[in-house]
Structures are given as C-alpha cells and as structure tokens.
Coordinates of C-alpha atoms in Angstrom, one line a residue:
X27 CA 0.0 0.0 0.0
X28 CA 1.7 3.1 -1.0
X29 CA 1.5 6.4 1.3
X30 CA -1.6 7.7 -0.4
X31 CA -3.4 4.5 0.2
X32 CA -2.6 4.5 3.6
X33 CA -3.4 8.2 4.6
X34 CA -6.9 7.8 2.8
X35 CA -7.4 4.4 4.6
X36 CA -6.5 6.3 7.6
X37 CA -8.8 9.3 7.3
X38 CA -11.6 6.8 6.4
X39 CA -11.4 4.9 10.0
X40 CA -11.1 8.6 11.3
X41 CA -14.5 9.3 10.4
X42 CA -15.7 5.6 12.0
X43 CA -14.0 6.6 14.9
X44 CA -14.8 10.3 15.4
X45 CA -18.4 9.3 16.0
X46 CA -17.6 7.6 19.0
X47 CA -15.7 10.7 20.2
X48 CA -12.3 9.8 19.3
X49 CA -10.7 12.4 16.8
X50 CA -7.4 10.6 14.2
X51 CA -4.9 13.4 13.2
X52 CA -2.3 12.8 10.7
X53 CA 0.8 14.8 12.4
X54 CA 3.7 12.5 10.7
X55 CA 5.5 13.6 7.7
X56 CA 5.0 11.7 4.1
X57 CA 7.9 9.4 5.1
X58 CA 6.7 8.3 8.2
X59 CA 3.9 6.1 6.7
X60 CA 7.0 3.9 5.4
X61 CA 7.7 3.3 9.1
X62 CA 5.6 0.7 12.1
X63 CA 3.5 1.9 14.5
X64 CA 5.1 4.5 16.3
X65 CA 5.3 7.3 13.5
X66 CA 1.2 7.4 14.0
X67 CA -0.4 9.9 15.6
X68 CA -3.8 9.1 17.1
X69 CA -5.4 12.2 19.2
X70 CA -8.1 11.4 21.3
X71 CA -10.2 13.9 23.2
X72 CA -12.5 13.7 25.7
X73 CA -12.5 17.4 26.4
X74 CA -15.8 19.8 27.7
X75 CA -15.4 23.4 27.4
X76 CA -15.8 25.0 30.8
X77 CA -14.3 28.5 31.5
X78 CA -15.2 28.1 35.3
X79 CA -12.5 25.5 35.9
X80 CA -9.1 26.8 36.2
X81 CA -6.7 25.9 33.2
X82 CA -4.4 23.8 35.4
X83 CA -7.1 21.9 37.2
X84 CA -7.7 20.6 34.0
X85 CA -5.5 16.9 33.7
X86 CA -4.4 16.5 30.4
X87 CA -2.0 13.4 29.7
X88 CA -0.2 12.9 26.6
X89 CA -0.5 8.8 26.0
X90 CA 2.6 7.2 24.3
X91 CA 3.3 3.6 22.7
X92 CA 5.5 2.2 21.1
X93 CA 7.6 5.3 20.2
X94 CA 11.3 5.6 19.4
X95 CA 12.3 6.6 23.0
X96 CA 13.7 10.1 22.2
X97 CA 10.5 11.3 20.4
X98 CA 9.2 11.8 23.8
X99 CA 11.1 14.8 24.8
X100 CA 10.4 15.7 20.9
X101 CA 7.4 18.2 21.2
X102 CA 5.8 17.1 17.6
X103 CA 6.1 13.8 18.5
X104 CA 3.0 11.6 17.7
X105 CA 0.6 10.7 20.8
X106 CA -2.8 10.4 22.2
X107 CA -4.2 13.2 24.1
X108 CA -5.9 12.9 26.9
X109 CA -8.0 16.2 27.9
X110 CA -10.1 16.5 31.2
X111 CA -12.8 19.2 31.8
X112 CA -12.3 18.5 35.6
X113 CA -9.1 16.4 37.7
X114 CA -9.6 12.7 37.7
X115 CA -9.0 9.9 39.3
X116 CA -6.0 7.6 38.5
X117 CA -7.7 4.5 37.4
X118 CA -9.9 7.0 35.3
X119 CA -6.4 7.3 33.3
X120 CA -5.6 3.5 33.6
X121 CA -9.0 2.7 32.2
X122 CA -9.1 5.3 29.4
X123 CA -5.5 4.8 28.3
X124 CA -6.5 0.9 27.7
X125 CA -9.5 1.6 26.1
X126 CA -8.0 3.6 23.3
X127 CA -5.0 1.2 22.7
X128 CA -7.5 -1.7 21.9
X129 CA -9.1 1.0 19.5
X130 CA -5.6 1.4 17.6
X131 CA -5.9 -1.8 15.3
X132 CA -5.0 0.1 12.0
X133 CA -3.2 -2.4 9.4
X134 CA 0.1 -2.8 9.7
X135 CA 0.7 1.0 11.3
X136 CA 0.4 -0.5 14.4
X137 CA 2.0 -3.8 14.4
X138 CA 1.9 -4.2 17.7
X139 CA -0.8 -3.1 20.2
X140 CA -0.3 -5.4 23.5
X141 CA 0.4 -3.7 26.4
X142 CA 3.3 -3.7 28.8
X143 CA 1.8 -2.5 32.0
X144 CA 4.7 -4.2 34.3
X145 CA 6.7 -1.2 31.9
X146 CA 3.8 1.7 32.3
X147 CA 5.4 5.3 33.5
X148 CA 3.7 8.4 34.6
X149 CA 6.3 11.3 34.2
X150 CA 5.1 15.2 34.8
X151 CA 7.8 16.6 32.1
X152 CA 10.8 15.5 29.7
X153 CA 13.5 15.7 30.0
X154 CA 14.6 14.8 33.1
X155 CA 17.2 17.7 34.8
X156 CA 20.0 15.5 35.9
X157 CA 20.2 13.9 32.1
X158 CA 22.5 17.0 31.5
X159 CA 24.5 16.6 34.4
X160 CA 25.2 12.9 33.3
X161 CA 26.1 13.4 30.1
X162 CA 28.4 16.2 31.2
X163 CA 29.9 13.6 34.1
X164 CA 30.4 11.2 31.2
X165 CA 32.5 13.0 29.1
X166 CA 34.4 14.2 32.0
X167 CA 35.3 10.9 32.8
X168 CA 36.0 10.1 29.2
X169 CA 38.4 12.8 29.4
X170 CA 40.6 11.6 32.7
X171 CA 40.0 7.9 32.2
X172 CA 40.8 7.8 28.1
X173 CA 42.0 4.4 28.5
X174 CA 38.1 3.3 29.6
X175 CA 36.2 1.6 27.0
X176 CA 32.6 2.5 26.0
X177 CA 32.0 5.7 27.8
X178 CA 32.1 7.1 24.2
X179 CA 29.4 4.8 23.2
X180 CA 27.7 4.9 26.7
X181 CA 27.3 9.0 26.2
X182 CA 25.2 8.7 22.8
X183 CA 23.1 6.0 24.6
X184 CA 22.2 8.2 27.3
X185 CA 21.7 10.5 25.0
X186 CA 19.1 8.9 23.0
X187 CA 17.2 8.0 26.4
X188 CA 13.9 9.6 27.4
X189 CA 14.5 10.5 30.9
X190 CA 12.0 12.3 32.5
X191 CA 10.4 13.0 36.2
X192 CA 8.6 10.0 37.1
X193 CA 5.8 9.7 39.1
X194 CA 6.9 6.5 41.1
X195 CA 3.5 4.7 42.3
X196 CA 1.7 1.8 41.1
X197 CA 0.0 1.4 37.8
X198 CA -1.7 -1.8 38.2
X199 CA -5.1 -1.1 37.1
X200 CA -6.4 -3.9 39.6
X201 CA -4.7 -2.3 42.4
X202 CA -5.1 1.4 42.1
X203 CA -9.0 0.4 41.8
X204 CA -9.4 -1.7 44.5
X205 CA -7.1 0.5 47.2
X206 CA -7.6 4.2 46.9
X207 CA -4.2 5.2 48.3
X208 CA -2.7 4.1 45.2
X209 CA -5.8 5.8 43.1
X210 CA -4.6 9.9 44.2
X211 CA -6.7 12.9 42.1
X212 CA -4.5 14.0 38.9
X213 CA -5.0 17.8 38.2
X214 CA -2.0 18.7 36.1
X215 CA -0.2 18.0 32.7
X216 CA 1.4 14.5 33.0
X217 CA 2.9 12.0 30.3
X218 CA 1.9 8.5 30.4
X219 CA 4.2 5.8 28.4
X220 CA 2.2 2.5 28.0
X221 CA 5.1 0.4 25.7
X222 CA 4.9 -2.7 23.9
X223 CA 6.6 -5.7 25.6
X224 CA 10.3 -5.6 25.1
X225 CA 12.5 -8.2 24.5
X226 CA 16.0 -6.7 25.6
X227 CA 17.8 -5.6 29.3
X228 CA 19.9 -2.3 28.9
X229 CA 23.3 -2.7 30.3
X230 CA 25.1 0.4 30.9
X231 CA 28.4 1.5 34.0
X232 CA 32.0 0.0 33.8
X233 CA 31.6 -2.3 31.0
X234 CA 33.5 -2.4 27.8
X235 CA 30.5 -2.8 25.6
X236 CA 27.1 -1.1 26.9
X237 CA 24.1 -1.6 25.4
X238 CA 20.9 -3.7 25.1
X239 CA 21.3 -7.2 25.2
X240 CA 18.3 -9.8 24.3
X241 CA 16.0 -10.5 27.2
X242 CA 16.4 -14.1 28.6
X243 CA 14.6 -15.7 31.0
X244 CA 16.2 -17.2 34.3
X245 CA 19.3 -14.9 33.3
X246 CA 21.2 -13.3 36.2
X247 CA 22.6 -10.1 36.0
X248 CA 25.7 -11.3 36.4
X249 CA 25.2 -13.5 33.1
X250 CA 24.6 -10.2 31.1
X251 CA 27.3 -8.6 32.4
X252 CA 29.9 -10.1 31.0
X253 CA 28.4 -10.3 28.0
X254 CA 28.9 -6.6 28.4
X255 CA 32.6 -7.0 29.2
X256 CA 33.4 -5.6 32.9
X257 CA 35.9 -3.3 33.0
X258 CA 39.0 -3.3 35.4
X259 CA 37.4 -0.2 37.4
X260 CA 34.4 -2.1 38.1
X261 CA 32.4 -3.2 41.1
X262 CA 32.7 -6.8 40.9
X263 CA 31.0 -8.0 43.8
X264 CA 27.1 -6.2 43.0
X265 CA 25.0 -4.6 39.9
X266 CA 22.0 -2.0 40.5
X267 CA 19.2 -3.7 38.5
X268 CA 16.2 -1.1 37.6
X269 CA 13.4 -3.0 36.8
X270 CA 10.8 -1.6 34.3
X271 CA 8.8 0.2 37.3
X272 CA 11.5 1.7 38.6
X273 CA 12.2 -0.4 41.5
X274 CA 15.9 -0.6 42.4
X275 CA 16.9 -4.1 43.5
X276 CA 21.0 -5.0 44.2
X277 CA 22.2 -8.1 42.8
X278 CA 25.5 -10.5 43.6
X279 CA 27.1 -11.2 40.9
X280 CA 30.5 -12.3 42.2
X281 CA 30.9 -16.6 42.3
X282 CA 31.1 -15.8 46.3
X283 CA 28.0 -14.3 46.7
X284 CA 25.7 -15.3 43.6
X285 CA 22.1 -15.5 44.8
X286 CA 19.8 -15.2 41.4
X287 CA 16.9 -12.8 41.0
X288 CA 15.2 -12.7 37.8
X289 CA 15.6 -9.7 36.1
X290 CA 11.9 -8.5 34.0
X291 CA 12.0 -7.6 30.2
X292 CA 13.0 -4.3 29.6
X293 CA 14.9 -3.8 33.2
X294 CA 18.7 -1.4 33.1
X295 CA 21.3 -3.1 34.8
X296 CA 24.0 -0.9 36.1
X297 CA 27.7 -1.9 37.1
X298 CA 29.3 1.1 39.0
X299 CA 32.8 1.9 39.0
X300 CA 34.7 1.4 42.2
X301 CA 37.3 4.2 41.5
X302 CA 36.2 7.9 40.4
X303 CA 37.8 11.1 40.5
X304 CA 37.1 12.9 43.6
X305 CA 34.6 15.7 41.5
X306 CA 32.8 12.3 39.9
X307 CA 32.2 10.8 43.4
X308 CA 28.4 11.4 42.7
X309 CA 28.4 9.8 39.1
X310 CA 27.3 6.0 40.2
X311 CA 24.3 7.4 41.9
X312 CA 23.3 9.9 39.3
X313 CA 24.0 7.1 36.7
X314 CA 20.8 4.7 38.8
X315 CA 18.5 7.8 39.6
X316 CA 18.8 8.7 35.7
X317 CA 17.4 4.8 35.0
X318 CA 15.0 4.7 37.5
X319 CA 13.4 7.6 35.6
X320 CA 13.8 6.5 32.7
X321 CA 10.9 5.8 29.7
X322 CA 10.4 2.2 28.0

C-alpha cells in the first residue's frame, strides 16, 4: 500500500471513529507512513469546554506507545491526548488509556498493540534535569579515564534515552482500583508511556561494551554482564538492576555471593565503578536515579 493509500485508509477509520468521540490526526510527515507503529499519531479527546475550571485543574495526559524513545522529549512527537474538563481519578487514566489502545488496530501502522503494564510510567515533564549533568559527568570521565572503553558509546546511549520526572506509584489497574491510596486525584499536565513488551535488558556502568542485550529468562545479572565486558574499574561484587517500574533491586554477581533474582524484560542493569575522581564521586548514583526515571 503506498502512502496515499494509507493516509486515505486512515482518514476513512477517522470518520468511523470520530463518531464515537475519538478524533485521528495525521501529524507524521510523508515518510513516516513507510515506518511501524510508532510514526502514528492518534489524538483522542475527551474534552468539555468549561471556562469556570481553572486551566491547570484541567488533567491533560499525553499517551505514548511504542515510540522511538527520544520522540518523547520531541514536542511534535505523535501521541494520544488525553483532555479532562475536571481532575480525575487515577484509574480514570488507567482505564481510558486501555481503552483507546485496543481502538488502535489500524493495518500494519500499528504492528503491535499489546500492552506492557509491568513497563507503564507516569512522568510530569521530559526531560529529566539530571540527564544533563550525566552526560556532562560522562565526558568528563571520558576525558581523565581515556584508556576506559565505552564511555564514548555509553554517552550517545544516554543521550538517546527519554529521561523524565517519574511519578513513582503503582499502575496496576487492579490495584489502584481496589485500594484508593494508590488511586490519588491527577490535576496537572502529565505524560503517560504504555510500551509494547520488550524483549531486551539495557546494560550500561563500567563495561566495555554497553548496550541492550536480548531479554532471557532465568538470566542473572551477572550472566549479562559479562556479555557486556566488565571493566578493570568495576564493582565486581554487586550490579543495580532497575526494573521496568522503577524499582531498584541489588544483585551479587561475584561466584562468592551469587544468589539469582530474575531480572523483568525491559529492566537497566548498572555496574558502577569502584574508582572515580574525587569531582565524579556522585556519578554512580546519578548514573541509577537517571534509570529509574527513565521511559520504556
């Protein structure tokens, strides 16, 4: 189907759509179309005009899936969008972020529409303050470690991650329905990241080769870290695994203190360096808070 045929496919299942409130807008470029899902752009409103309310106790939530990570802190990135004439509750969200994924079955655009809830974020903005400070702590200790290998390659990965200020509370649509501490009143501007289900761990610290590696089960930290190649500076004792949530767990991964804990699809595991310069003491920590806030 050439682009033509696509975008007049996708206007006609705009007009189906729009009747049951749900609004399609073509935001992508021409040579998007050529792409998979995540170079559409769905809009969905739910919006009533009322000039009583206050502008920012109106929610709105900008709904991503399956998007290249750094088109999140892109501002004409493609998304859904959410808009509230008054603050709702957070399984409000849940529930109407769900039921506009199942509505996204448009050929082959959206190859993909499962949801990977155990990999769901709630950030209020992008990007994510300290994301500057660790790049800038990166190339620093590129600069007085030159003999390290992979901080070269490390930087651009960091660089390509969406990092942004998480909301860190559950998203379990189950739980946050059935206990209303975990259900709070959402009156602001937040982004909501519902990914696919992915099949790779992101390996980054003092390893020679960081990077994703393929997600397999029963596989130990340790197991992908030296697939990653440890480095002489490293921490070879524990690894700071981030799972998808967010949750920090520590790992052994030395043969004198293995104990295995499975590590979830999608999860950053970070060796830290046991040596830094005095000025990078703060780098191993910045390094974990940057993946805990990080976007699947």
């Amino acid at each position: 189907m050439n682009t033509f045929q696509q975008k007049s496919s996708l206007l006609k299942k705009a007009q189906f759509l729009a009747s049951f409130g749900v609004v399609l807008c073509l935001m992508a470029c021409n040579s998007a179309f050529a792409s998979t899902a995540s170079t559409s752009s769905i809009i969905s409103t739910s919006s009533i005009s009322d000039s009583s309310i206050p502008a920012q106790q109106k929610p709105k939530v900008l709904l991503f899936s399956g998007l290249a990570q750094s088109s999140l802190e892109d501002k004409d990135s493609q998304h859904i969008e959410l808009n509230y004439s008054n603050p709702v509750r957070l399984s409000q969200l849940l529930k109407d972020s769900a039921d506009n994924l199942n509505m996204f079955h448009i050929d082959a655009l959206l190859a993909d529409t499962s949801a990977y809830w155990a990999g769901a974020g709630l950030f209020e903005y992008f990007p994510h303050p300290i994301k500057a400070e660790v790049l800038s702590q990166i190339k620093s200790l590129s600069l007085s470690r030159p003999e390290t290998l992979g901080l070269s390659a490390q930087q651009e990965i960091v660089q390509s991650l969406a990092i942004g200020k998480r909301v860190f509370t559950p998203l379990d649509i189950d739980l946050v329905r059935i206990d209303k501490k975990y259900n709070p009143l959402l009156s602001q501007k937040f982004t909501f990241v519902l990914p696919p289900r992915p099949n790779h761990v992101l390996v980054l610290g003092a390893v020679g080769k960081p990077g994703q590696q393929r997600w397999q089960s029963r596989s130990g930290a340790d197991t992908y870290i030296q697939q990653a190649l440890p480095l002489n500076l490293a921490d070879n004792s524990y690894a700071t695994v981030i799972q998808p949530d967010g949750v920090i767990e520590t790992h052994s991964i030395a043969y004198w203190n293995r104990n295995h804990k499975d590590i979830a699809p999608g999860a950053a595991i970070y060796l830290g360096f046991s040596r830094l310069p005095s000025e990078l003491s703060s780098f191993n920590a910045n390094m974990i808070e940057l993946l805990r806030n990080k976007a699947l």
